[in-house]
Coordinates of C-alpha atoms in Angstrom, one line a residue:
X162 CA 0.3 17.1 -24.7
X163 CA 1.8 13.8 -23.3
X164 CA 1.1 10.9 -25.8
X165 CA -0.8 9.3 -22.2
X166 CA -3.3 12.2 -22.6
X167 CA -4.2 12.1 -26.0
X168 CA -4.4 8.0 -25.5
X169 CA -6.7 8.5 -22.4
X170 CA -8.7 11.3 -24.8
X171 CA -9.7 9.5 -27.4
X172 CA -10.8 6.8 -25.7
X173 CA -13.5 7.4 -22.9
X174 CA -16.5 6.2 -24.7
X175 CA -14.8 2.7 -24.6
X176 CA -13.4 3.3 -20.8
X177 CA -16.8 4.0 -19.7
X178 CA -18.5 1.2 -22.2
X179 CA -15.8 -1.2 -19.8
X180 CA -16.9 0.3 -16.7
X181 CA -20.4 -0.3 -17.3
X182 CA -20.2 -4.1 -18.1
X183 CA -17.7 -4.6 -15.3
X184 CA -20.8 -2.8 -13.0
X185 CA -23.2 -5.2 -14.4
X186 CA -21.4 -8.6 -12.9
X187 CA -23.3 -9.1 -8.9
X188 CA -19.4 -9.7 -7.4
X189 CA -20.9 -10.2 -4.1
X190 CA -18.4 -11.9 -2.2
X191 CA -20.7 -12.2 1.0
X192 CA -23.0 -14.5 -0.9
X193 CA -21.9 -18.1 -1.5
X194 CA -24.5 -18.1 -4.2
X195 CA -23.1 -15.2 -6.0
X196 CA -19.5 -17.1 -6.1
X197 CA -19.5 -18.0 -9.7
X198 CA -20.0 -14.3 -10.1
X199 CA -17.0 -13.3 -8.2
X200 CA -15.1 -16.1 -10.2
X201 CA -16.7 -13.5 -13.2
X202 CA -15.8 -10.6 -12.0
X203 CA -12.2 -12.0 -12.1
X204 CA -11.8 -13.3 -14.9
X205 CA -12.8 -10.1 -16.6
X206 CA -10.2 -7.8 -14.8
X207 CA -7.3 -11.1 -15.9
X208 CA -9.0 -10.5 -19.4
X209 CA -9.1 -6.0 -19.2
X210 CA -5.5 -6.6 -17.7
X211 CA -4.4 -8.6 -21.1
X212 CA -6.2 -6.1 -23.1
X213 CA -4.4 -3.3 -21.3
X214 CA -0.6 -4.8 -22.4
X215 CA -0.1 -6.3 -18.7
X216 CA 1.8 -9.5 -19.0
X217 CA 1.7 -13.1 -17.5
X218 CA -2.1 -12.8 -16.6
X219 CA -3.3 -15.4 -14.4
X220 CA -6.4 -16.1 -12.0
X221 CA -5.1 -17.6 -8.6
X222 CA -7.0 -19.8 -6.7
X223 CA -7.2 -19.2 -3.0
X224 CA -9.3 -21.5 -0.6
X225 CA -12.1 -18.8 -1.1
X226 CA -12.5 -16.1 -4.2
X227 CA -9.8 -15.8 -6.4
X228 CA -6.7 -13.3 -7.0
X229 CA -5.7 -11.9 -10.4
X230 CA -2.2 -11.3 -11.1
X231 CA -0.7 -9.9 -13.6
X232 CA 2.8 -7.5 -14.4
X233 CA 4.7 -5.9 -16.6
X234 CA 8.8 -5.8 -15.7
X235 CA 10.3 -3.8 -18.3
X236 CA 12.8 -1.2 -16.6
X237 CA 15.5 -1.8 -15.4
X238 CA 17.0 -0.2 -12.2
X239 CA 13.3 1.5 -11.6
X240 CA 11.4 0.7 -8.7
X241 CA 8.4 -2.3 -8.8
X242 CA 5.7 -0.9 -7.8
X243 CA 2.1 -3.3 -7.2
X244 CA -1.5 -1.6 -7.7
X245 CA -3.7 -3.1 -5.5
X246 CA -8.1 -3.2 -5.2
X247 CA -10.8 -5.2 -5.1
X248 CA -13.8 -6.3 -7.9
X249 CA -15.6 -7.8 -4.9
X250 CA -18.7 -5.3 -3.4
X251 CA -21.1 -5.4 -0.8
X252 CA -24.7 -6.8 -1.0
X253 CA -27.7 -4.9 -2.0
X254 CA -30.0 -5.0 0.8
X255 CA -32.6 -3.4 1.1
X256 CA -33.0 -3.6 -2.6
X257 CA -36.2 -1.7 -2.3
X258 CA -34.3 2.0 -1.5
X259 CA -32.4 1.3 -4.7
X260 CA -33.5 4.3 -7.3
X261 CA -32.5 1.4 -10.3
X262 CA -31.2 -2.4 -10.0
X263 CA -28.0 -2.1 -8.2
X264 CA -26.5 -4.4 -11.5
X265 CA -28.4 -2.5 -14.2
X266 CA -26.1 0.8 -14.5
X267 CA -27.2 3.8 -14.8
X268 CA -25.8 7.6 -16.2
X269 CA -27.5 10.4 -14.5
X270 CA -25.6 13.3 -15.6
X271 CA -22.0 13.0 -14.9
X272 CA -22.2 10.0 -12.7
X273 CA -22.7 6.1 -12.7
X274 CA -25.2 4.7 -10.0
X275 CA -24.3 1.1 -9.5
X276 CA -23.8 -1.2 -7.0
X277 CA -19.5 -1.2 -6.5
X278 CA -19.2 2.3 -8.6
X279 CA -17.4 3.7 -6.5
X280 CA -16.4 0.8 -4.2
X281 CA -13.8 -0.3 -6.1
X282 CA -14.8 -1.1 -9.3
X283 CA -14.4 2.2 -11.1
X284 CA -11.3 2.9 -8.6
X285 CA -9.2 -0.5 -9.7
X286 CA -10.6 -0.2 -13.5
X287 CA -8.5 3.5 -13.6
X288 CA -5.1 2.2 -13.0
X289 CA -5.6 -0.4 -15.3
X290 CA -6.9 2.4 -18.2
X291 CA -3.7 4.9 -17.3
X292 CA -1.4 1.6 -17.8
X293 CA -2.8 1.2 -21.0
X294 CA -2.0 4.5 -22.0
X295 CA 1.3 4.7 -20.4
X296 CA 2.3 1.3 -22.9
X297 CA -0.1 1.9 -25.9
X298 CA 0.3 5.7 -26.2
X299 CA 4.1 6.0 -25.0
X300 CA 5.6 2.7 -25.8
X301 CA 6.8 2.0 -21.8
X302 CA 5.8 2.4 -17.9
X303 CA 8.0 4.2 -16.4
X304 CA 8.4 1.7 -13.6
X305 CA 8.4 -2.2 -13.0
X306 CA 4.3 -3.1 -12.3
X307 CA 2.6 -5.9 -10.7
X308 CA -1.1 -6.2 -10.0
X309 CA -2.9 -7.6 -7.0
X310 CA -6.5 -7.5 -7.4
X311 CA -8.7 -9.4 -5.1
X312 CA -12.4 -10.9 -4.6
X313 CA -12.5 -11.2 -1.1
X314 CA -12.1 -7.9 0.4
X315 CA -15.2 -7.1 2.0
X316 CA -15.4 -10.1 3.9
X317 CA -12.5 -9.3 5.5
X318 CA -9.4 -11.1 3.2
X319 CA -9.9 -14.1 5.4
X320 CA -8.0 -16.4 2.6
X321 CA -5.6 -14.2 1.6
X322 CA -3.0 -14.5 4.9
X323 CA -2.9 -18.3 3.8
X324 CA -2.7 -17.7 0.2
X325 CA 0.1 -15.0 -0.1
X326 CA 3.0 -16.5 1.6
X327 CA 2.9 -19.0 -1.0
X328 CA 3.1 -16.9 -3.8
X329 CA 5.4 -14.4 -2.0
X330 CA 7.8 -14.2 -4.9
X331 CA 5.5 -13.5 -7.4
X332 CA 4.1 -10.6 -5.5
X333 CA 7.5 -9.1 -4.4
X334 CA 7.8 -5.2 -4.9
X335 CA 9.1 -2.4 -3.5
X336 CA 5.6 0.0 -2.5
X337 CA 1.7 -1.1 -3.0
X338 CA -0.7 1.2 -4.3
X339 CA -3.8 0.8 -3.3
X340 CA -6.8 2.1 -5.5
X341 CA -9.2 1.1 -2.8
X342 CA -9.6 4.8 -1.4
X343 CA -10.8 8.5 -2.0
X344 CA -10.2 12.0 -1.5
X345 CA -11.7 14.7 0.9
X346 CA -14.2 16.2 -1.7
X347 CA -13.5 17.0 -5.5
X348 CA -11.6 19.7 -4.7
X349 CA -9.7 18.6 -1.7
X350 CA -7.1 15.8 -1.9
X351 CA -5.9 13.5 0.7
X352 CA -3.1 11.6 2.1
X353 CA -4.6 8.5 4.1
X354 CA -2.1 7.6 6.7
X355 CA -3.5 4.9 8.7
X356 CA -6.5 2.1 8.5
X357 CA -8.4 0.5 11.7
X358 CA -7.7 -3.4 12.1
X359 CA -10.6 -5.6 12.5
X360 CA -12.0 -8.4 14.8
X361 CA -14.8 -10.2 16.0
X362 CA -16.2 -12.8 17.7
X363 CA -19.9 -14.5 18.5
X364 CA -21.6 -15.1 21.7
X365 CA -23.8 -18.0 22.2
X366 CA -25.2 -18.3 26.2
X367 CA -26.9 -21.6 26.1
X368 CA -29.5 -22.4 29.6
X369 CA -31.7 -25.2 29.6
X370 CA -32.0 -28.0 27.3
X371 CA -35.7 -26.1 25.7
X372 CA -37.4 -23.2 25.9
X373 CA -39.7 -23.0 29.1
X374 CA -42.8 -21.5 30.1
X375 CA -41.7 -18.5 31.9
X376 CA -44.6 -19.0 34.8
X377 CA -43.5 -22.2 35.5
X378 CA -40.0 -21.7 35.2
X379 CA -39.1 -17.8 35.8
X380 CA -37.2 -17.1 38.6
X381 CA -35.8 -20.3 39.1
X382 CA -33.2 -20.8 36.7
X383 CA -30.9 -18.3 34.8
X384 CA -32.7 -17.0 31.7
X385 CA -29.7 -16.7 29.0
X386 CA -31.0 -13.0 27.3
X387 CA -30.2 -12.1 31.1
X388 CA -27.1 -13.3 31.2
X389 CA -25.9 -12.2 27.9
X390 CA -27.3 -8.7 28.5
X391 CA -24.6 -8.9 31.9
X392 CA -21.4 -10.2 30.1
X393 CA -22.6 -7.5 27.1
X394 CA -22.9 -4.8 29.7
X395 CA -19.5 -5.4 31.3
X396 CA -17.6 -5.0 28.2
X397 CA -17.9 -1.0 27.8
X398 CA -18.1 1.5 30.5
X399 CA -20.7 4.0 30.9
X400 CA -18.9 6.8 29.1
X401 CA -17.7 4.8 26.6
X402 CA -14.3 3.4 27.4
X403 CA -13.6 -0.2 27.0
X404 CA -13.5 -1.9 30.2
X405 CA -11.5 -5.2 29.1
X406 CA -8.2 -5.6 31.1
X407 CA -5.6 -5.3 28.7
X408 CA -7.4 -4.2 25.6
X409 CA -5.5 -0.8 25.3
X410 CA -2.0 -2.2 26.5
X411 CA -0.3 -1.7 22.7
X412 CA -2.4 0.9 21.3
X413 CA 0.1 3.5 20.1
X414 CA -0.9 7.1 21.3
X415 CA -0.9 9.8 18.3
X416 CA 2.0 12.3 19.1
X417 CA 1.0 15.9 19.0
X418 CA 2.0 16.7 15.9
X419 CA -0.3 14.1 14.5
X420 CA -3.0 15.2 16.4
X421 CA -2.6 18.7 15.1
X422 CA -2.7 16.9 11.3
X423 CA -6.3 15.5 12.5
X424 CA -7.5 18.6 13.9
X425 CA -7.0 20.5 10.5
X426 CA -9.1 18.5 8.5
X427 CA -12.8 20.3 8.1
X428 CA -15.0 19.0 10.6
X429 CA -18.2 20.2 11.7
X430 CA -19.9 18.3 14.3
X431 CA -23.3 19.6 14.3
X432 CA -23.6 18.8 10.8
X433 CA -22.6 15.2 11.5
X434 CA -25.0 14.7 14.3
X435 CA -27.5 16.0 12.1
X436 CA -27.2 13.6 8.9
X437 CA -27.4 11.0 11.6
X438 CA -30.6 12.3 13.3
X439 CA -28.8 12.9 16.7
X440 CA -28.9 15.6 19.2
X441 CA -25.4 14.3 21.2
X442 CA -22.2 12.5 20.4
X443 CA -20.8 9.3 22.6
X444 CA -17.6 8.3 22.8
X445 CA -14.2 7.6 24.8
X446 CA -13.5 10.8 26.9
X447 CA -10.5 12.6 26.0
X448 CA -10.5 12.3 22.6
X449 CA -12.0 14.4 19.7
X450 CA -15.1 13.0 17.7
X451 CA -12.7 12.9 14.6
X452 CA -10.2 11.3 16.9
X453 CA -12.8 8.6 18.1
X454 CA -13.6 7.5 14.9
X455 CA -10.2 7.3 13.6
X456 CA -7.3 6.7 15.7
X457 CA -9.0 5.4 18.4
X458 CA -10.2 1.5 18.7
X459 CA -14.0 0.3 19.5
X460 CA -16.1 -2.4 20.4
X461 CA -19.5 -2.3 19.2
X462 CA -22.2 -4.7 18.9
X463 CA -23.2 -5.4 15.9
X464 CA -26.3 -7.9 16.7
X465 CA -28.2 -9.8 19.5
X466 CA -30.8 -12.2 19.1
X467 CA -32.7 -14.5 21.6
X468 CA -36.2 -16.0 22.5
X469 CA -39.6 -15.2 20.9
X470 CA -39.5 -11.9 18.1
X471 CA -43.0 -12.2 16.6
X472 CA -45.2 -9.5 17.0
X473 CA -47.3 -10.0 20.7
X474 CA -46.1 -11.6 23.1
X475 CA -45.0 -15.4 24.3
X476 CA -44.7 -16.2 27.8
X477 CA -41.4 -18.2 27.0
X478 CA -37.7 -18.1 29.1
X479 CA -36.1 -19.3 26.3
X480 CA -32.9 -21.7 26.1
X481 CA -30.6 -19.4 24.2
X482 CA -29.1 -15.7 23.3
X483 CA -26.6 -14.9 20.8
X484 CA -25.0 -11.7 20.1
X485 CA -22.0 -10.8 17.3
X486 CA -19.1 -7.8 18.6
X487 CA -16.8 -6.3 16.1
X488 CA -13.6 -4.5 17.6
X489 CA -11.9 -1.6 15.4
X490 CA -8.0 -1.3 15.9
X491 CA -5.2 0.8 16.0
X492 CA -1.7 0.3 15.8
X493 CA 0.1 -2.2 17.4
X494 CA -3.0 -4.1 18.8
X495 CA -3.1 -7.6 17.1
X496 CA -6.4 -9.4 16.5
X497 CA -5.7 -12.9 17.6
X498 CA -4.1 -11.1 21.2
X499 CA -7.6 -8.9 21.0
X500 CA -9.9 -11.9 21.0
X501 CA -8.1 -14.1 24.0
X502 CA -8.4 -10.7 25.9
X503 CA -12.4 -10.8 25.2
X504 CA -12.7 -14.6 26.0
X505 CA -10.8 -14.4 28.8
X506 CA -13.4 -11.7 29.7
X507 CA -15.9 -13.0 29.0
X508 CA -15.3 -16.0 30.4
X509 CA -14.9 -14.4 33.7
X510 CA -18.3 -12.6 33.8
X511 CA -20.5 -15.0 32.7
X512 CA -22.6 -15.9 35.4
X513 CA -23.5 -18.9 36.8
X514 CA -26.7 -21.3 35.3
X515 CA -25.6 -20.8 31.7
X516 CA -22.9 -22.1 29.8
X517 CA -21.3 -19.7 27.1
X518 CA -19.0 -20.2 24.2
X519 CA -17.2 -17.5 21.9
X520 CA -16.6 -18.6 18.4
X521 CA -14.3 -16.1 16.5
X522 CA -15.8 -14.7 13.5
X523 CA -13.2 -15.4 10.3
X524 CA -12.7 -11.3 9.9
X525 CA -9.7 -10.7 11.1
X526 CA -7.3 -7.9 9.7
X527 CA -3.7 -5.8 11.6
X528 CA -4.1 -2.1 11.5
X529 CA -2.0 -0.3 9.2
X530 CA -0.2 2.8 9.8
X531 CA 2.3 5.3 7.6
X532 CA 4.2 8.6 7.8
X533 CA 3.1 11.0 5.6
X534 CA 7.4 11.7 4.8
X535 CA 7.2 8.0 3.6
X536 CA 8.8 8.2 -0.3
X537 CA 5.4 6.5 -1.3
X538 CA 3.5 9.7 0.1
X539 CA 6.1 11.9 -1.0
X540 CA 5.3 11.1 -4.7
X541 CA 1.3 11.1 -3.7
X542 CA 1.8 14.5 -2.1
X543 CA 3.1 16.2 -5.3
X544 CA 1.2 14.2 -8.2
X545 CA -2.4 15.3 -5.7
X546 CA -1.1 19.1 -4.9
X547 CA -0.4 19.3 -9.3
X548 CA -3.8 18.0 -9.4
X549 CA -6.0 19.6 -7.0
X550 CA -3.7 23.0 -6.6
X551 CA -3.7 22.8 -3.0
X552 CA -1.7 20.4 -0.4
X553 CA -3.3 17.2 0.3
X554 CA -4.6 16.7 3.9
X555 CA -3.4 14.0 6.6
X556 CA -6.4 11.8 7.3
X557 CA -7.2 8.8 8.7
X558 CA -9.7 5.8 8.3
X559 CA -11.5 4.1 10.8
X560 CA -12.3 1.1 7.6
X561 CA -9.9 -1.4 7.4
X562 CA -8.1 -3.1 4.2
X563 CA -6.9 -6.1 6.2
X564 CA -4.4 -7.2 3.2
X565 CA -2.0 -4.1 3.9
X566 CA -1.1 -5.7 6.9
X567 CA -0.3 -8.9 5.3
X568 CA 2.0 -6.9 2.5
X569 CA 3.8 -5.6 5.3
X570 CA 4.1 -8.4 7.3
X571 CA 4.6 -11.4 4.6
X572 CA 6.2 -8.8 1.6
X573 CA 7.6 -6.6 3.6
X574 CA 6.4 -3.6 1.5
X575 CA 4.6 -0.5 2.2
X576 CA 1.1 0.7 0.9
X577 CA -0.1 4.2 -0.2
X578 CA -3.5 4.7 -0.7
X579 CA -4.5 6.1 -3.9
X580 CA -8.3 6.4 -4.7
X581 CA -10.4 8.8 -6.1
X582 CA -13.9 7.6 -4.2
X583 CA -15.8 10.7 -2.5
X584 CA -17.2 9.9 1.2
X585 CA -20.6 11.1 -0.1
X586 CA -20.7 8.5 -3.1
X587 CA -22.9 5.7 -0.6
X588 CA -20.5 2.7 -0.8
X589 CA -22.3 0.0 1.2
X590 CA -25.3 1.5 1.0
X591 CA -28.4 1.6 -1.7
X592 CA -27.7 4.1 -4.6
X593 CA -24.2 4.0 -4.7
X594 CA -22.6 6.0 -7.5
X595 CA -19.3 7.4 -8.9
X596 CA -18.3 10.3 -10.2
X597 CA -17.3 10.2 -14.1
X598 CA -15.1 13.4 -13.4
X599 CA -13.0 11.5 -10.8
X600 CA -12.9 8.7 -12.9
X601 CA -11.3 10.5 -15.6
X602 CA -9.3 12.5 -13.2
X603 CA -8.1 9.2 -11.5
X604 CA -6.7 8.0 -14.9
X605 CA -4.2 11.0 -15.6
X606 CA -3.0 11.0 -11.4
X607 CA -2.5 7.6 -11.8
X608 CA 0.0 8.2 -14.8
X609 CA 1.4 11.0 -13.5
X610 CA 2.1 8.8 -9.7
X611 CA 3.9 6.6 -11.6
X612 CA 6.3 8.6 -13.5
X613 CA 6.8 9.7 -10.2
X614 CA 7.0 7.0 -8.4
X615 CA 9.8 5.8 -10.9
X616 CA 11.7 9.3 -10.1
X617 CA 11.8 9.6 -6.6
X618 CA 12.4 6.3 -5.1
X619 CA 15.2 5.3 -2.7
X620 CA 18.2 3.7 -4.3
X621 CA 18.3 0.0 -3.4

């Protein structure tokens, strides 16, 4: 047995001991309250990094949460090679469908319920573990290693396109992993080969200068819910294309081939629509439901709010309506060109008696794409087929991890995904849990990706 092995054996009670106090910090990077956690949460992955062997440690500052850094450059003419995830996670709400505290966590067989089990925290902690016993149990990685792990990825990044060009050096490498992914099921591995961008934007329609009395007043001026229900309507068409000149001008069509790769991933559509509690799918003609939701972009509203919402009723025509959109992307549509497209549009059917403005909302992340022949996946491909017995399939996402656009476009690097999350684990949602086998599991792939990894790279 590799020295890693025995290492990562003999040392699982502590692993999961870690995991549990890293569950127990409230990272919620959506709450400015909860900041002082985040800055927490950091400082213990710079401290389980030290701990680990990883050299010149250090907790950046970025204009929102931080970014831990951390690497260990010890051989020479081997490929760098950056792990990537998050110690951010979601908020808790509704707290009441929560079987336990979301932050107290809790071992129900072979799994861990906590808020961020699976989402990234026990993801990110796993590379850390098999570096650990990659230098403790054989003296040496087999590959150059730099660490990039956030607290600001489920807002959307929105600090870290500023912050990295400054610190490009220090992050330069030759492929990102990302631990902020999963596989099919626990016996079906995966190789993730694109991620949906993100945008989006808020409407405000503003009428008169109060509410009115809707007797006196109705029918005589524009009421703004009416007018932001018409510019809302005119942004989609009835069967579900979007109807903004220009939006779909760069979208990159999948060639057959790739479409084949999607259609051999297990899908069953009745099952879908019934977890969901709906008789009939929507969606873009033309395209499958698989296709839809990931290689296909969207614009969905995500909430509208205007005039009275107590229970009964209020006779008002009130002065305002508001409503939030979030567009999903697909390669090569860029978010800034995205949102002129939908203020231009907007612009032009407002109608007239209202003014409107569109603020943009601060998430804002590129689409990422790969090919599954990429070295990167190459190396992924073999370590998951040794793991699993089987070949891993092509998927897609239709999330987003907005910094693997800015690695490609400010480091010019590449990013795998390598994650051992399973869809059915309830990340963002109450009662999210990991599976202790996958964590395990994780620790030994990641070892294993990196001896190859150091192996198969590209001369440079």
């Amino acid at each position: 047995m590799a020295s890693y092995q025995s290492y990562l054996e003999n040392h699982q009670d502590r692993f999961l001991a870690e995991l549990i106090e890293f569950l127990r910090i409230p990272s919620i990077s959506a709450l400015p309250e909860r900041a002082e956690d985040v800055a927490c949460a950091g400082q213990w992955v710079a401290q389980r990094l030290t701990a680990a062997g990883v050299e010149n440690v250090e907790v950046l500052p970025t204009d929102g949460h931080p970014v831990v850094y951390g690497d260990w450059l010890h051989a020479p003419d081997r490929p760098t090679i950056m792990i990537y995830g998050h110690f951010d996670v979601q908020p808790v709400d509704p707290v009441e469908l929560w079987t336990n505290p979301p932050f107290e966590p809790t071992l129900v067989g072979d799994r861990v319920y906590a808020r961020g089990a699976s989402d990234d925290k026990g993801n990110m902690l796993a590379p850390i573990v098999a570096v650990e016993a990659l230098l403790k149990g054989e003296g040496e990685a087999p590959v150059n290693l730099k660490f990039c792990f956030e607290g600001q990825e489920e807002i959307g990044s929105p600090h870290i396109p500023d912050f990295m060009p400054q610190h490009s050096e220090r992050f330069a490498c030759d492929l990102a992993v990302s631990a902020d992914g999963g596989q099919f099921s626990e016996t079906e591995p995966i190789l993730l080969m694109s991620l949906r961008g993100v945008c989006g934007l808020q409407i405000d329609v503003h009428g008169a200068s109060s509410d009115l009395h809707s007797g006196l007043h109705g029918g005589r001026i524009q009421n703004p819910i009416h007018a932001l229900t018409q510019i809302l309507g005119s942004l989609r068409r009835a069967d579900g294309r979007i109807a903004v000149e220009g939006f779909y001008d760069d979208v990159v069509e999948l060639t057959s081939d790739e479409r084949a790769a999607v259609a051999l991933v297990p899908f069953d559509g009745d099952r879908y629509l019934k977890e969901l509690g709906l008789e009939e799918a929507f969606g873009e003609p033309g395209y499958t439901n698989r296709e839809r939701g990931w290689v296909r972009p969207t614009l969905e509203m995500n909430g509208i709010w205007g005039g009275f919402q107590e229970e009964g009723i209020k006779t008002v025509l009130p002065n305002s309506a508001h409503a939030k959109i979030t567009c999903r992307l697909v390669a090569d549509q860029d978010p800034a060109r995205i949102i002129a497209l939908l203020a231009e549009h907007i612009a032009q059917h407002a109608p007239p008696g209202v003014s409107v403005e569109v603020t943009p909302l601060s998430i804002l992340g590129r689409p990422y794409s790969i090919s599954a022949d990429h070295w990167g996946n190459r190396a992924a491909a073999a370590v998951l087929k040794e793991m699993y017995g089987r070949e891993p399939y092509q998927t897609r996402s239709g999330g987003s991890i907005p910094i693997t656009g800015v690695f490609r476009e400010q480091l010019g690097v590449d990013t795998i995904s390598f994650g051992f999350g399973i869809e059915d684990e309830n990340f963002h949602a109450p009662d999210e849990f990991f599976r202790l086998a996958s964590f395990r599991k994780s620790q030994v792939a990641y070892c294993k990706l990196l001896a190859e990894l150091g192996a198969s790279a590209p001369p440079k």
